[in-house]
CSV table of C-alpha atoms in Angstrom, one decimal:
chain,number,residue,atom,x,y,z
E,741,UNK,CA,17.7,-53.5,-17.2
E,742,UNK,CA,16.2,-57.2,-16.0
E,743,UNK,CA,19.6,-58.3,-15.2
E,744,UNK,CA,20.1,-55.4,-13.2
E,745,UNK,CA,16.6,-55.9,-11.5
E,746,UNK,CA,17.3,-59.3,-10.8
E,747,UNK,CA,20.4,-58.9,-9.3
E,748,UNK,CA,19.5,-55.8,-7.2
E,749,UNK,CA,16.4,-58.2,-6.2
E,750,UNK,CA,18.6,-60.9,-5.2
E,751,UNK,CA,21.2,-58.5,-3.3
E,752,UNK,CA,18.3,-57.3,-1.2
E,753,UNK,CA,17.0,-60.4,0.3
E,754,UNK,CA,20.8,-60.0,2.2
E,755,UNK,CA,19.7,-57.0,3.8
E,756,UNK,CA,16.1,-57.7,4.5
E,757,UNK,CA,15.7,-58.9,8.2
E,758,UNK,CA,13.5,-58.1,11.8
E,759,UNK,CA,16.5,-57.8,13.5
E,760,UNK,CA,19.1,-54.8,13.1
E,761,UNK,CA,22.2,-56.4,13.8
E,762,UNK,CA,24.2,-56.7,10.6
E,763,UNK,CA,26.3,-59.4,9.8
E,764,UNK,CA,29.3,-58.5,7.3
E,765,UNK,CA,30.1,-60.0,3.9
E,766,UNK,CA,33.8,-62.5,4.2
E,767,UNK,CA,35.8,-62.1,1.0
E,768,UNK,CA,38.5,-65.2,0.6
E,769,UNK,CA,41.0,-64.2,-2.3
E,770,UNK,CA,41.5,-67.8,-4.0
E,771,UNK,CA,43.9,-67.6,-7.0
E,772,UNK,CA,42.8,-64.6,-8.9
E,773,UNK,CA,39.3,-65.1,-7.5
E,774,UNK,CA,37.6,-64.2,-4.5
E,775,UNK,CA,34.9,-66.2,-2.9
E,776,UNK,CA,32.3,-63.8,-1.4
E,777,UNK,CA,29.7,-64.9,1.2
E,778,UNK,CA,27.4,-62.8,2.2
E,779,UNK,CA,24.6,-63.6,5.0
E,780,UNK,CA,21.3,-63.1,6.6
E,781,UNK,CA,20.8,-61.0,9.5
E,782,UNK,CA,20.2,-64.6,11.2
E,783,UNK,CA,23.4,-65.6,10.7
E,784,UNK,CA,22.1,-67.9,7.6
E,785,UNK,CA,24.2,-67.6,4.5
E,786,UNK,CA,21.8,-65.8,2.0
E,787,UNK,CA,24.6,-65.9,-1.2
E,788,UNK,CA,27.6,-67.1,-1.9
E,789,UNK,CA,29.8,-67.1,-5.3
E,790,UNK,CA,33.1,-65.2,-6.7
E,791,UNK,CA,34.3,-62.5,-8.1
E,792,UNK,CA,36.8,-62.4,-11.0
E,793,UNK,CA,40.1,-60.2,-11.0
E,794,UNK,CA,38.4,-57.6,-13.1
E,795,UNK,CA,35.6,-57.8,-9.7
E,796,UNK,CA,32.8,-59.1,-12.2
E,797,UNK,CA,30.3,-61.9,-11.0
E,798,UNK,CA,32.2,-65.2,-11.8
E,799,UNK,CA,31.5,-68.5,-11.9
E,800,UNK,CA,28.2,-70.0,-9.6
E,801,UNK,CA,26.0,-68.2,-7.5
E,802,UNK,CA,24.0,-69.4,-5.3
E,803,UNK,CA,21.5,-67.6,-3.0
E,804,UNK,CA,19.8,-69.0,0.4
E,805,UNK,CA,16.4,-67.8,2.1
E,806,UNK,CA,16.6,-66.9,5.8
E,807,UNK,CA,15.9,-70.2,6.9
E,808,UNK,CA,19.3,-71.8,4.9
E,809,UNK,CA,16.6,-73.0,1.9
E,810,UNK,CA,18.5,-72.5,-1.4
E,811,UNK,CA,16.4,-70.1,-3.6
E,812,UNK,CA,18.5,-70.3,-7.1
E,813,UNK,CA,21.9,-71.3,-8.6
E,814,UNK,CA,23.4,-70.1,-11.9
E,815,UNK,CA,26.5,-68.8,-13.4
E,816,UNK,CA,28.2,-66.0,-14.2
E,817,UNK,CA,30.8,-65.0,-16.8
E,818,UNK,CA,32.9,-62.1,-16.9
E,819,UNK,CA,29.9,-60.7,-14.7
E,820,UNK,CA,27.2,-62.1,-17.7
E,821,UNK,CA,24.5,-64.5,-17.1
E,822,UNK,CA,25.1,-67.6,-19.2
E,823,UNK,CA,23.7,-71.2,-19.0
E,824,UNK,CA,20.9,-73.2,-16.8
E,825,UNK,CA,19.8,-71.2,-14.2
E,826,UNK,CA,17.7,-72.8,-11.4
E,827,UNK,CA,14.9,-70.7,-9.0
E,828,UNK,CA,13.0,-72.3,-6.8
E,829,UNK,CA,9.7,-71.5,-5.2
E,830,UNK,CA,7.3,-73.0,-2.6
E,831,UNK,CA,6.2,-75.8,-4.8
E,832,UNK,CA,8.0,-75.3,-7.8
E,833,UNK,CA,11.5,-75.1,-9.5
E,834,UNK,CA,11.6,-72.6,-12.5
E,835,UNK,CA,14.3,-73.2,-15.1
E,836,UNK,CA,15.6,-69.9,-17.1
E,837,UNK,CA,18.6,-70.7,-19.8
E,838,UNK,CA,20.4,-67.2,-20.5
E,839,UNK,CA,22.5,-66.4,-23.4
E,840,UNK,CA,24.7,-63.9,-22.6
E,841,UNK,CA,22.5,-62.3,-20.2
E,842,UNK,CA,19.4,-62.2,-22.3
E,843,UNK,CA,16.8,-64.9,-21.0
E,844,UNK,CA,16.7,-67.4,-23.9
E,845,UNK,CA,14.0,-69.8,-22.2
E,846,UNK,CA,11.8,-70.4,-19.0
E,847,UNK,CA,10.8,-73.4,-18.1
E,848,UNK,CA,8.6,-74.7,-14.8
E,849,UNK,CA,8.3,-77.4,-12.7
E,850,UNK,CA,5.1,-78.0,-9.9
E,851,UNK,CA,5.3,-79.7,-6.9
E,852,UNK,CA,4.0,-83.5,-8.2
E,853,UNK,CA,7.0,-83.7,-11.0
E,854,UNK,CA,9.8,-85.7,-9.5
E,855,UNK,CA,13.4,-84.0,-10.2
E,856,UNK,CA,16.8,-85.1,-9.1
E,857,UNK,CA,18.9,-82.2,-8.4
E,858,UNK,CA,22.7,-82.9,-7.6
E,859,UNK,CA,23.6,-79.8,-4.6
């Protein structure tokens, strides 16, 4: 149910805008994988990862706020959470490690630790 949540969470901030002009998802078939981008009303990418041939979450994710801030990165396999996955927050970067889409452990940074984060 969380991952569901947090998913359906994540899809919305694509559709959450003042203005009512909506910008269209672009799929880009790469191999046996499709890159899917899908944007802000703004114009602003707000995700952007691929889809697998079975059309299961694949690979990294990454969503964007409104204002082209990233907001979290993780991975995906075979449409499961796996790995490090990033979220980050005013003044503060959360770390959440899944195993196989079950949230193994959390971890948090605040705003006067000093991280090095590779884009």
């Amino acid at each position: 149910m969380k991952k569901i949540l947090v998913f359906a969470l994540l899809l919305s901030v694509t559709f959450t805008s003042a203005q009512n002009e909506t910008i269209h998802p672009k799929f880009e078939k790469q191999g046996d994988i499709i890159l899917a981008t899908y944007y802000h009303n703004n114009g602003e990418i707000a995700q952007k990862g691929y889809f697998n041939k079975a059309n299961k979450l694949e690979g990294t994710w990454v969503s964007f706020n409104n204002k082209g801030t990233k907001q979290s990165i993780g991975q995906y396999t075979n449409g499961v959470k796996v790995g490090k996955w990033l979220f980050w927050k005013e003044n503060s970067l959360r770390e959440v490690d899944y195993n196989n889409n079950v949230i193994a452990n959390v971890g948090e940074w605040k705003n006067k630790t000093h991280l090095a984060i590779a884009d």
